[in-house]
PDB file of C-alpha atoms and ligand atoms in Angstrom:
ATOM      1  CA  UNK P   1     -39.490  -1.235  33.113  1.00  0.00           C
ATOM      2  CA  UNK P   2     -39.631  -0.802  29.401  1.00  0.00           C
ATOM      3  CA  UNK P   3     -40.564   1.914  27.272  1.00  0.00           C
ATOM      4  CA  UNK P   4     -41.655   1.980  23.728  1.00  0.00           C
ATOM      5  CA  UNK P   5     -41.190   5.595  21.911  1.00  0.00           C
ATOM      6  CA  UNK P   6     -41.164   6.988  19.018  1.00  0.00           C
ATOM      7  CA  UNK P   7     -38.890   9.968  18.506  1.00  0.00           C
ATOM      8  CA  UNK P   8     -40.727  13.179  19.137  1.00  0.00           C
ATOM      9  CA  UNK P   9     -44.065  11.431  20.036  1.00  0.00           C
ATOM     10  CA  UNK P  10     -46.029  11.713  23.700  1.00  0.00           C
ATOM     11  CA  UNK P  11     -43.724   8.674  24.837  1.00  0.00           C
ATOM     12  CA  UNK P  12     -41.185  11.524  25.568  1.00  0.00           C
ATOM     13  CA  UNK P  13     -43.155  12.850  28.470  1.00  0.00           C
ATOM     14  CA  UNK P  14     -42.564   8.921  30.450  1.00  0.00           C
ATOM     15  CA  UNK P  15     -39.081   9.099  29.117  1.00  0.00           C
ATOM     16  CA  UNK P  16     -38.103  12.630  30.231  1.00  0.00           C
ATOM     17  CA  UNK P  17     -39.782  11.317  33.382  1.00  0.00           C
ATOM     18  CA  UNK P  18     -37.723   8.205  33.880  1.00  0.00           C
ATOM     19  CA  UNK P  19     -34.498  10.465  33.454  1.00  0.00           C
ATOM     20  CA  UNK P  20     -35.413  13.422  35.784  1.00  0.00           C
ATOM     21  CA  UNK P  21     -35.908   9.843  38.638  1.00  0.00           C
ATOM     22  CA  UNK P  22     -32.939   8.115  37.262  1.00  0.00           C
ATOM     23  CA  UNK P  23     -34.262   4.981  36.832  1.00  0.00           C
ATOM     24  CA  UNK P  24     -33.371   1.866  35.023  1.00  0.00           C
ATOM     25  CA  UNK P  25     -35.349   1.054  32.377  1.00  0.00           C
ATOM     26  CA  UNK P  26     -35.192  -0.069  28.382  1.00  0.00           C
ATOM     27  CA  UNK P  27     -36.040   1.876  25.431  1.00  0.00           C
ATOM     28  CA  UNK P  28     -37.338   0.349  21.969  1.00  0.00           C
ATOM     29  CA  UNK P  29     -37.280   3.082  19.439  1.00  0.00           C
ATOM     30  CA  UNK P  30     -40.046   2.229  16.787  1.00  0.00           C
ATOM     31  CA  UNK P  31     -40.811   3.886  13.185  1.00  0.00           C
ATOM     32  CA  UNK P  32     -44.089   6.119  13.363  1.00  0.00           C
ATOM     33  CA  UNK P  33     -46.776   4.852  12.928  1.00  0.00           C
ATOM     34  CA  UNK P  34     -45.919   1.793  14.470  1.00  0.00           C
ATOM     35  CA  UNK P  35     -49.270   0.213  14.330  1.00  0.00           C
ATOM     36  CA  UNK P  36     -48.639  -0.125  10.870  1.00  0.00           C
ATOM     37  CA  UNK P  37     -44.369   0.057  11.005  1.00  0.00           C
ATOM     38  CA  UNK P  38     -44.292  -2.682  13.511  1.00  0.00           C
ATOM     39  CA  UNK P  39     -45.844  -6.477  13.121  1.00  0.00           C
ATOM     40  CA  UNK P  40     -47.413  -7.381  16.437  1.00  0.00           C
ATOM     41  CA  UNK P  41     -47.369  -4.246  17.917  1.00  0.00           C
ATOM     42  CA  UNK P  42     -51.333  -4.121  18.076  1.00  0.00           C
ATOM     43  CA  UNK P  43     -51.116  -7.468  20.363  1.00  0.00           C
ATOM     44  CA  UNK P  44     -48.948  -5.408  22.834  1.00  0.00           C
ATOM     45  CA  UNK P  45     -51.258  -2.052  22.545  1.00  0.00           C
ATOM     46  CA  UNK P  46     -54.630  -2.237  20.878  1.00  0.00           C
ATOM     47  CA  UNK P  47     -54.765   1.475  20.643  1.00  0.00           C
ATOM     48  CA  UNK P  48     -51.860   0.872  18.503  1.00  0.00           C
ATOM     49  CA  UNK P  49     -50.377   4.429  19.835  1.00  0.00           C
ATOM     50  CA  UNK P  50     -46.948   5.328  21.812  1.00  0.00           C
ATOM     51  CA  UNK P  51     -46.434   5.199  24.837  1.00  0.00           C
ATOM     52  CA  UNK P  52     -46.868   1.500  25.325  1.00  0.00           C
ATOM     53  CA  UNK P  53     -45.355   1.088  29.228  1.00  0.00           C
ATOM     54  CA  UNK P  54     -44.792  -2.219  30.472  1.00  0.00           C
ATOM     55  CA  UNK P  55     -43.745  -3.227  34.286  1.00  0.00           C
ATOM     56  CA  UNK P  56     -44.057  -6.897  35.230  1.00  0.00           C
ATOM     57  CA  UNK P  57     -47.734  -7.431  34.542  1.00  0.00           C
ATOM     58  CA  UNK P  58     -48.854  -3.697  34.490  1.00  0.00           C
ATOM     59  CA  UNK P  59     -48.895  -1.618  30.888  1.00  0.00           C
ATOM     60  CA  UNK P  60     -49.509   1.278  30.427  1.00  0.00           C
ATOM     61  CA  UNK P  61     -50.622   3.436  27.239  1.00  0.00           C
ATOM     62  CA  UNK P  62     -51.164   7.347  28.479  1.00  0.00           C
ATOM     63  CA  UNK P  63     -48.004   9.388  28.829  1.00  0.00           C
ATOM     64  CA  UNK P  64     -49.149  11.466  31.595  1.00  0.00           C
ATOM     65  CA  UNK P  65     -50.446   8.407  33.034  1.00  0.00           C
ATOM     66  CA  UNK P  66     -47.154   6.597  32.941  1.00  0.00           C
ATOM     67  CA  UNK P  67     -45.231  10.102  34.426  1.00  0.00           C
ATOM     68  CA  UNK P  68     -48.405   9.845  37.508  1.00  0.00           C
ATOM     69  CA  UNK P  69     -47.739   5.888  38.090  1.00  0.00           C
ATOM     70  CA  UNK P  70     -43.701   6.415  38.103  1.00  0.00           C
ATOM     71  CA  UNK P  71     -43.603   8.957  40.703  1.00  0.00           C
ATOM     72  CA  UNK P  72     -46.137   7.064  42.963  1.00  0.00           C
ATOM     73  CA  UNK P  73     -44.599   3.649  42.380  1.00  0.00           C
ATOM     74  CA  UNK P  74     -40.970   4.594  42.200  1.00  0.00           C
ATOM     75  CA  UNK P  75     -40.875   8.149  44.737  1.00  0.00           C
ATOM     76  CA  UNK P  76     -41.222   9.566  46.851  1.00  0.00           C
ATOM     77  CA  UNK P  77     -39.938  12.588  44.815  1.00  0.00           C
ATOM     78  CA  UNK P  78     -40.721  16.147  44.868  1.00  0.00           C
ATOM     79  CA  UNK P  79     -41.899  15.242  40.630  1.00  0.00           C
ATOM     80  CA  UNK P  80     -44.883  14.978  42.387  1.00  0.00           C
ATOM     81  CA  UNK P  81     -47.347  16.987  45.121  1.00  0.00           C
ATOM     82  CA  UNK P  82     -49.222  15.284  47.475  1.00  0.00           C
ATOM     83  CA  UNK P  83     -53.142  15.905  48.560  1.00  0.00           C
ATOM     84  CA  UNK P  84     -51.598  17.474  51.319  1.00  0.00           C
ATOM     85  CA  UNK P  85     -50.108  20.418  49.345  1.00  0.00           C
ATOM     86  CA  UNK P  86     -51.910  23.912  48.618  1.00  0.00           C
ATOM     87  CA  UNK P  87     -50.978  23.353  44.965  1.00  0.00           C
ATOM     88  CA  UNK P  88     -52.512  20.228  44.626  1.00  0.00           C
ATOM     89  CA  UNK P  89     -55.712  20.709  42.522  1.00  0.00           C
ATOM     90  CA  UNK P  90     -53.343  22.954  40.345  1.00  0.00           C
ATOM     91  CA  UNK P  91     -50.745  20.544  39.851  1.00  0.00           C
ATOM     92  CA  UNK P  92     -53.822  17.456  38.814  1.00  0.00           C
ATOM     93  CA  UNK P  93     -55.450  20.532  36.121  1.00  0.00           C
ATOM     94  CA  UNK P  94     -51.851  20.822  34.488  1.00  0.00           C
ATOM     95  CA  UNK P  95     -51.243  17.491  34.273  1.00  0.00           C
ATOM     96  CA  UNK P  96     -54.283  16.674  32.322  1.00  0.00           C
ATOM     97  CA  UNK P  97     -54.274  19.853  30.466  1.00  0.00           C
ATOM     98  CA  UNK P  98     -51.920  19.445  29.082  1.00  0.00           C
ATOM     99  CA  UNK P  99     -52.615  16.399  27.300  1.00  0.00           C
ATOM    100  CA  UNK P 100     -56.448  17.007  26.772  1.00  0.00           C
ATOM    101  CA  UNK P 101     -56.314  20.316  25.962  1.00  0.00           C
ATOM    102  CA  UNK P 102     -52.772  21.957  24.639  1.00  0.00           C
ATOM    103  CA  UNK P 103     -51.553  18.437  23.038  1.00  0.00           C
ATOM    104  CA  UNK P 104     -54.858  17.128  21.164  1.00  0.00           C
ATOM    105  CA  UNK P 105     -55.331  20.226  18.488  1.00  0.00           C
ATOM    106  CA  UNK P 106     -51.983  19.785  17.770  1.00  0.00           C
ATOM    107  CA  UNK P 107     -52.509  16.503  16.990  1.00  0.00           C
ATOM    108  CA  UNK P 108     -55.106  17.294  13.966  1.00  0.00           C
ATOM    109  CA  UNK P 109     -52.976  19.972  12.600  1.00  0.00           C
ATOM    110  CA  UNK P 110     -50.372  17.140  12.397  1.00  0.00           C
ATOM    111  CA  UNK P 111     -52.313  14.996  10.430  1.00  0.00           C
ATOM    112  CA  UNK P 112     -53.587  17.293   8.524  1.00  0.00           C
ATOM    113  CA  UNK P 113     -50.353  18.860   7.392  1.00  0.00           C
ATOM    114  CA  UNK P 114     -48.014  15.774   7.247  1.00  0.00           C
ATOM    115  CA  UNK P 115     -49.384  12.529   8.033  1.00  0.00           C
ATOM    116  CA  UNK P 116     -52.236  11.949   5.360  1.00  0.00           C
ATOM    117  CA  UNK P 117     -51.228  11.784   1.554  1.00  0.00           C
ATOM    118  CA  UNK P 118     -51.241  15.415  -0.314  1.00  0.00           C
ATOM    119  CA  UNK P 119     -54.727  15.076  -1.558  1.00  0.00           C
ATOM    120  CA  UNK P 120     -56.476  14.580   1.473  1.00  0.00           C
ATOM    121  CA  UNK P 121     -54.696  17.994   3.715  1.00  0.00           C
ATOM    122  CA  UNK P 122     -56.911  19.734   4.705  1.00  0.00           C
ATOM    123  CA  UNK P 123     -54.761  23.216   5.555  1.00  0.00           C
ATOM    124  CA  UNK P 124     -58.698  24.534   7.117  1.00  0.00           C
ATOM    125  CA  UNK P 125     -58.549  22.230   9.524  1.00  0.00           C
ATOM    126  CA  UNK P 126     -54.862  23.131  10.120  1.00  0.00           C
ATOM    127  CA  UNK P 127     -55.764  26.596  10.565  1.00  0.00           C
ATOM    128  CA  UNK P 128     -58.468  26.637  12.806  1.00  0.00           C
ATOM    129  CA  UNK P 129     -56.536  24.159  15.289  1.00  0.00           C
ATOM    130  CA  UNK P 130     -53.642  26.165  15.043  1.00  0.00           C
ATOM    131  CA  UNK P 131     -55.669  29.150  16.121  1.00  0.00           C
ATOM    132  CA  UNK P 132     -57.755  26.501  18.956  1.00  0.00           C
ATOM    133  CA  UNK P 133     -54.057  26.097  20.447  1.00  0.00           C
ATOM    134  CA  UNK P 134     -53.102  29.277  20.626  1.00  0.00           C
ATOM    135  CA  UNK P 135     -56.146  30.965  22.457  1.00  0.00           C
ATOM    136  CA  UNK P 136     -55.638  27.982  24.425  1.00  0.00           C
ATOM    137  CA  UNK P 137     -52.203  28.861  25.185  1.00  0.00           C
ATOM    138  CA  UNK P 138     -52.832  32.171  25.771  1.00  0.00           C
ATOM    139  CA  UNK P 139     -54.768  30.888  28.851  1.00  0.00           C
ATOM    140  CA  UNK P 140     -52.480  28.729  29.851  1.00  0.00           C
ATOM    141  CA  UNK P 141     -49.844  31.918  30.009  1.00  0.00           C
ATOM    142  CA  UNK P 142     -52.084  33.707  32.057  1.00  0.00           C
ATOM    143  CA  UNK P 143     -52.489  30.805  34.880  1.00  0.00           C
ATOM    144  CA  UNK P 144     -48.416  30.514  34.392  1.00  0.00           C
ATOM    145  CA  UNK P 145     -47.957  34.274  34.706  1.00  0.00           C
ATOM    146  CA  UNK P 146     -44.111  34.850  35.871  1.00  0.00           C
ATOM    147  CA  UNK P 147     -44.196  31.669  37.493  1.00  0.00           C
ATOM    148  CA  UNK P 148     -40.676  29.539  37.419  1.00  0.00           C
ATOM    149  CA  UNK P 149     -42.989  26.014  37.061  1.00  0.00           C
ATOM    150  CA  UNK P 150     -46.987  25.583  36.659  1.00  0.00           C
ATOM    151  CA  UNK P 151     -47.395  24.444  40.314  1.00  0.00           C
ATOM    152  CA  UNK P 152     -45.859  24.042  43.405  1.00  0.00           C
ATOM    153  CA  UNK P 153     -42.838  26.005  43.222  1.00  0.00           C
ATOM    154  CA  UNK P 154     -40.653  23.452  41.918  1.00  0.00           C
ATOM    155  CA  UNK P 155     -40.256  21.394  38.770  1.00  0.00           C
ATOM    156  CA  UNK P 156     -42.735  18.193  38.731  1.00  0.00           C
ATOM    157  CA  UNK P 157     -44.502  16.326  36.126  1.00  0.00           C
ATOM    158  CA  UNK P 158     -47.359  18.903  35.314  1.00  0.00           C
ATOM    159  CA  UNK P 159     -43.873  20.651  33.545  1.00  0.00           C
ATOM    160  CA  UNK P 160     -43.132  17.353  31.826  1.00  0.00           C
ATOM    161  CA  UNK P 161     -46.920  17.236  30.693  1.00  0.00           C
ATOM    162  CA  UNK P 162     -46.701  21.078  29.415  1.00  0.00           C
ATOM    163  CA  UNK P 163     -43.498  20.944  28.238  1.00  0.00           C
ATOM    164  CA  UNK P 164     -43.908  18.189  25.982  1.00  0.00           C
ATOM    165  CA  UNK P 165     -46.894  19.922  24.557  1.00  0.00           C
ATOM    166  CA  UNK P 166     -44.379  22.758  23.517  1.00  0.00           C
ATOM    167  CA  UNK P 167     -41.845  20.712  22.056  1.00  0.00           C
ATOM    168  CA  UNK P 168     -44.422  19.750  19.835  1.00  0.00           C
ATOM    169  CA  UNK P 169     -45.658  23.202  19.083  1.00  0.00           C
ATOM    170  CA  UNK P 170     -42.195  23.869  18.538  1.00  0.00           C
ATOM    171  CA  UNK P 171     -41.666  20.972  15.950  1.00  0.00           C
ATOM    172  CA  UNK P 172     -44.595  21.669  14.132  1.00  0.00           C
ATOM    173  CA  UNK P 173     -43.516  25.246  14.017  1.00  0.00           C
ATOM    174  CA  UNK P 174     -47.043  26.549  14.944  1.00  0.00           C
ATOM    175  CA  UNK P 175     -45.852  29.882  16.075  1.00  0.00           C
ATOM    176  CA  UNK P 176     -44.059  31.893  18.367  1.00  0.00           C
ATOM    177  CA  UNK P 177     -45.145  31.150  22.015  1.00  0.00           C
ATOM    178  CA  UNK P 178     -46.568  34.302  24.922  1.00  0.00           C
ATOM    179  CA  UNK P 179     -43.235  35.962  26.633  1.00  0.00           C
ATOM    180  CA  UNK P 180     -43.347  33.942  29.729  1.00  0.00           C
ATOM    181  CA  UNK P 181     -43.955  30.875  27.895  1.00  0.00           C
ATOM    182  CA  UNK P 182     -41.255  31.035  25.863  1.00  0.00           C
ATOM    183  CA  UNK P 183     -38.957  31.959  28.819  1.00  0.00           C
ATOM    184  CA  UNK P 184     -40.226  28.736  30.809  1.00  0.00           C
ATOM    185  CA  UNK P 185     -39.641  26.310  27.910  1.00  0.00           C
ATOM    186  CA  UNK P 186     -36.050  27.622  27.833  1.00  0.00           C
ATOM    187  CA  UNK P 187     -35.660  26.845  31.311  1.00  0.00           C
ATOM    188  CA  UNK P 188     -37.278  23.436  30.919  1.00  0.00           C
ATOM    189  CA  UNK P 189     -35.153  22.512  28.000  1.00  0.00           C
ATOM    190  CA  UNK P 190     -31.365  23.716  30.074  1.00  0.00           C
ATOM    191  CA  UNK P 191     -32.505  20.590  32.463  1.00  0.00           C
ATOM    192  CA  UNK P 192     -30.124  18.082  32.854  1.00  0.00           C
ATOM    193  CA  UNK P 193     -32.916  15.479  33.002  1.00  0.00           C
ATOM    194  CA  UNK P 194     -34.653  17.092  29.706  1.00  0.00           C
ATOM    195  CA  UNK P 195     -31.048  17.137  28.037  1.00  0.00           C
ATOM    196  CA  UNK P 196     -30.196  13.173  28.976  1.00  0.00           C
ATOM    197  CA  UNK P 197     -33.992  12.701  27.636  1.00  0.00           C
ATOM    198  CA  UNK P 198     -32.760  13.888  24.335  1.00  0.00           C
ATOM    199  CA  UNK P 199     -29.568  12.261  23.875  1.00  0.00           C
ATOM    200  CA  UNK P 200     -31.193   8.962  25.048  1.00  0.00           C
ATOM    201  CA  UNK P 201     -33.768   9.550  22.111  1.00  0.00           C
ATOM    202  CA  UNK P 202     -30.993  10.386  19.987  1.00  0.00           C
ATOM    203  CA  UNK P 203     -28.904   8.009  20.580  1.00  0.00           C
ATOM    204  CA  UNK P 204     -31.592   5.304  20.214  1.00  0.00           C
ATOM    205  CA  UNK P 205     -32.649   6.812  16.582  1.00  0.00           C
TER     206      UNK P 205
HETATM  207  N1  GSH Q   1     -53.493  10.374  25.138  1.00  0.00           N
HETATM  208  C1  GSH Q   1     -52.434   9.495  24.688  1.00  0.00           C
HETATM  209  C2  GSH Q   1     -52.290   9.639  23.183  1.00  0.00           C
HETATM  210  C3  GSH Q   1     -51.327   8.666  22.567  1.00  0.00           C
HETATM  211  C4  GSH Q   1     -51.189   8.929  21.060  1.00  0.00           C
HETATM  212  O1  GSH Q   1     -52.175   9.175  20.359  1.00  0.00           O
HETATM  213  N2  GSH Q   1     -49.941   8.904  20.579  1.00  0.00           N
HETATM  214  C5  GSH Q   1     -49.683   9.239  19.185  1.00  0.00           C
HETATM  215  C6  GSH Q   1     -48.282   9.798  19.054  1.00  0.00           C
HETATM  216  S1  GSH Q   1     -48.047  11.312  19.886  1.00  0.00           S
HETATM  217  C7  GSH Q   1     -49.707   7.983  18.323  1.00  0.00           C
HETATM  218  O2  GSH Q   1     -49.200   6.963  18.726  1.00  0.00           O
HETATM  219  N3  GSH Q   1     -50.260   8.083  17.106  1.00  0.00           N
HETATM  220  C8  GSH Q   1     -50.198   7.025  16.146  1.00  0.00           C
HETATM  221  C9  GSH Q   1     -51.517   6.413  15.845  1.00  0.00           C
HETATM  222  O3  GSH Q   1     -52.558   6.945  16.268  1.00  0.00           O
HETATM  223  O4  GSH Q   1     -51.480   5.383  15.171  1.00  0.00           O
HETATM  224  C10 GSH Q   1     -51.144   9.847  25.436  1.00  0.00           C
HETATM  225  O5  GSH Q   1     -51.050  10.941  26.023  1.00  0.00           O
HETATM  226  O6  GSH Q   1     -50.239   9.025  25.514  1.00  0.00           O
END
């Protein structure tokens, strides 16, 4: 399977993913944005976005997507919880949660704070999504509440899918996360599978 990523983008949710399985797979670092950094790329991904997932014939283009086809294709592994499981319809809400909900403001403070030239900011914009994420997050603490991982008892990809969208709240220095929050990112980040994540990111850059 191959990966393409750009460093600190979504594409780390897949990647953290592949580590915490231990699977084989390739890893093309690209500039950001690479539908404009990288000729062709638009032929492999129309959205032009990262992840771009590729296996055989199938690709792939959502991060959470690419976590949800790795631990049905490649488990069984406890990454994931089965229908079968009380936690189930908690474990599906995280995963797409986090994504839809605690990634995408972040997204538009981004742009609006570093990606567009100085003279089109607009630091309102920044502001209010700032604020949308954190009353956001502040929900997301409560459903957490002293909670080791979001569901299930046990680490699985809804962690990858929230923890990514605190790395980025992190990077983007939004502001300092609810108690328990905070304490669960720590314990997300002393992983050994987050940690290889990392050093295969950096080592790629
Ligand atoms: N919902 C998608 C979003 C993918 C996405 O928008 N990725 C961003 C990076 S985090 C991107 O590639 N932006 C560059 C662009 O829009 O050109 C996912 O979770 O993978």
């Amino acid at each position: 399977v191959k990966l393409h990523h750009c460093q600190g983008a979504r594409s780390f949710r897949p990647l953290w993913c592949l580590e915490e399985m231990r699977l084989v797979y390739e890893l093309e670092l690209m500039p950001f944005p690479p539908r404009f950094a990288v000729p062709g790329y638009l032929d492999l991904n129309p959205f032009g976005t990262v992840p771009t997932f590729t296996d055989g014939d199938v690709l792939m283009t959502e991060s959470t997507g690419i976590c949800a086809y790795l631990v049905g294709r490649y488990g069984p592994t406890p990454l994931a919880v089965a229908p079968e499981e009380q936690d189930y319809g908690r474990y599906l809400n995280w995963l797409y949660q986090s994504d839809a909900t605690m990634t995408f403001p972040q997204t538009i403070v981004l742009r609006y704070t570093r990606l567009e030239p100085e003279a089109r900011r607009l630091p309102q914009a920044a502001a209010d999504y700032t604020q949308w994420f954190f009353s956001r997050l502040k929900a997301a603490a409560k459903l957490l509440g002293d909670g080791e991982f979001v569901a299930a008892d046990r680490f699985t990809i809804a962690d990858i899918a929230f923890g990514y969208a605190l790395r980025l709240a992190e990077t983007l220095r939004l502001g300092a996360f609810p108690e328990n929050v905070a304490g669960y990112w720590q314990r997300l980040q002393a992983r050994d599978g987050y940690r290889r994540a990392v050093e295969r990111e950096t080592s790629a850059a």
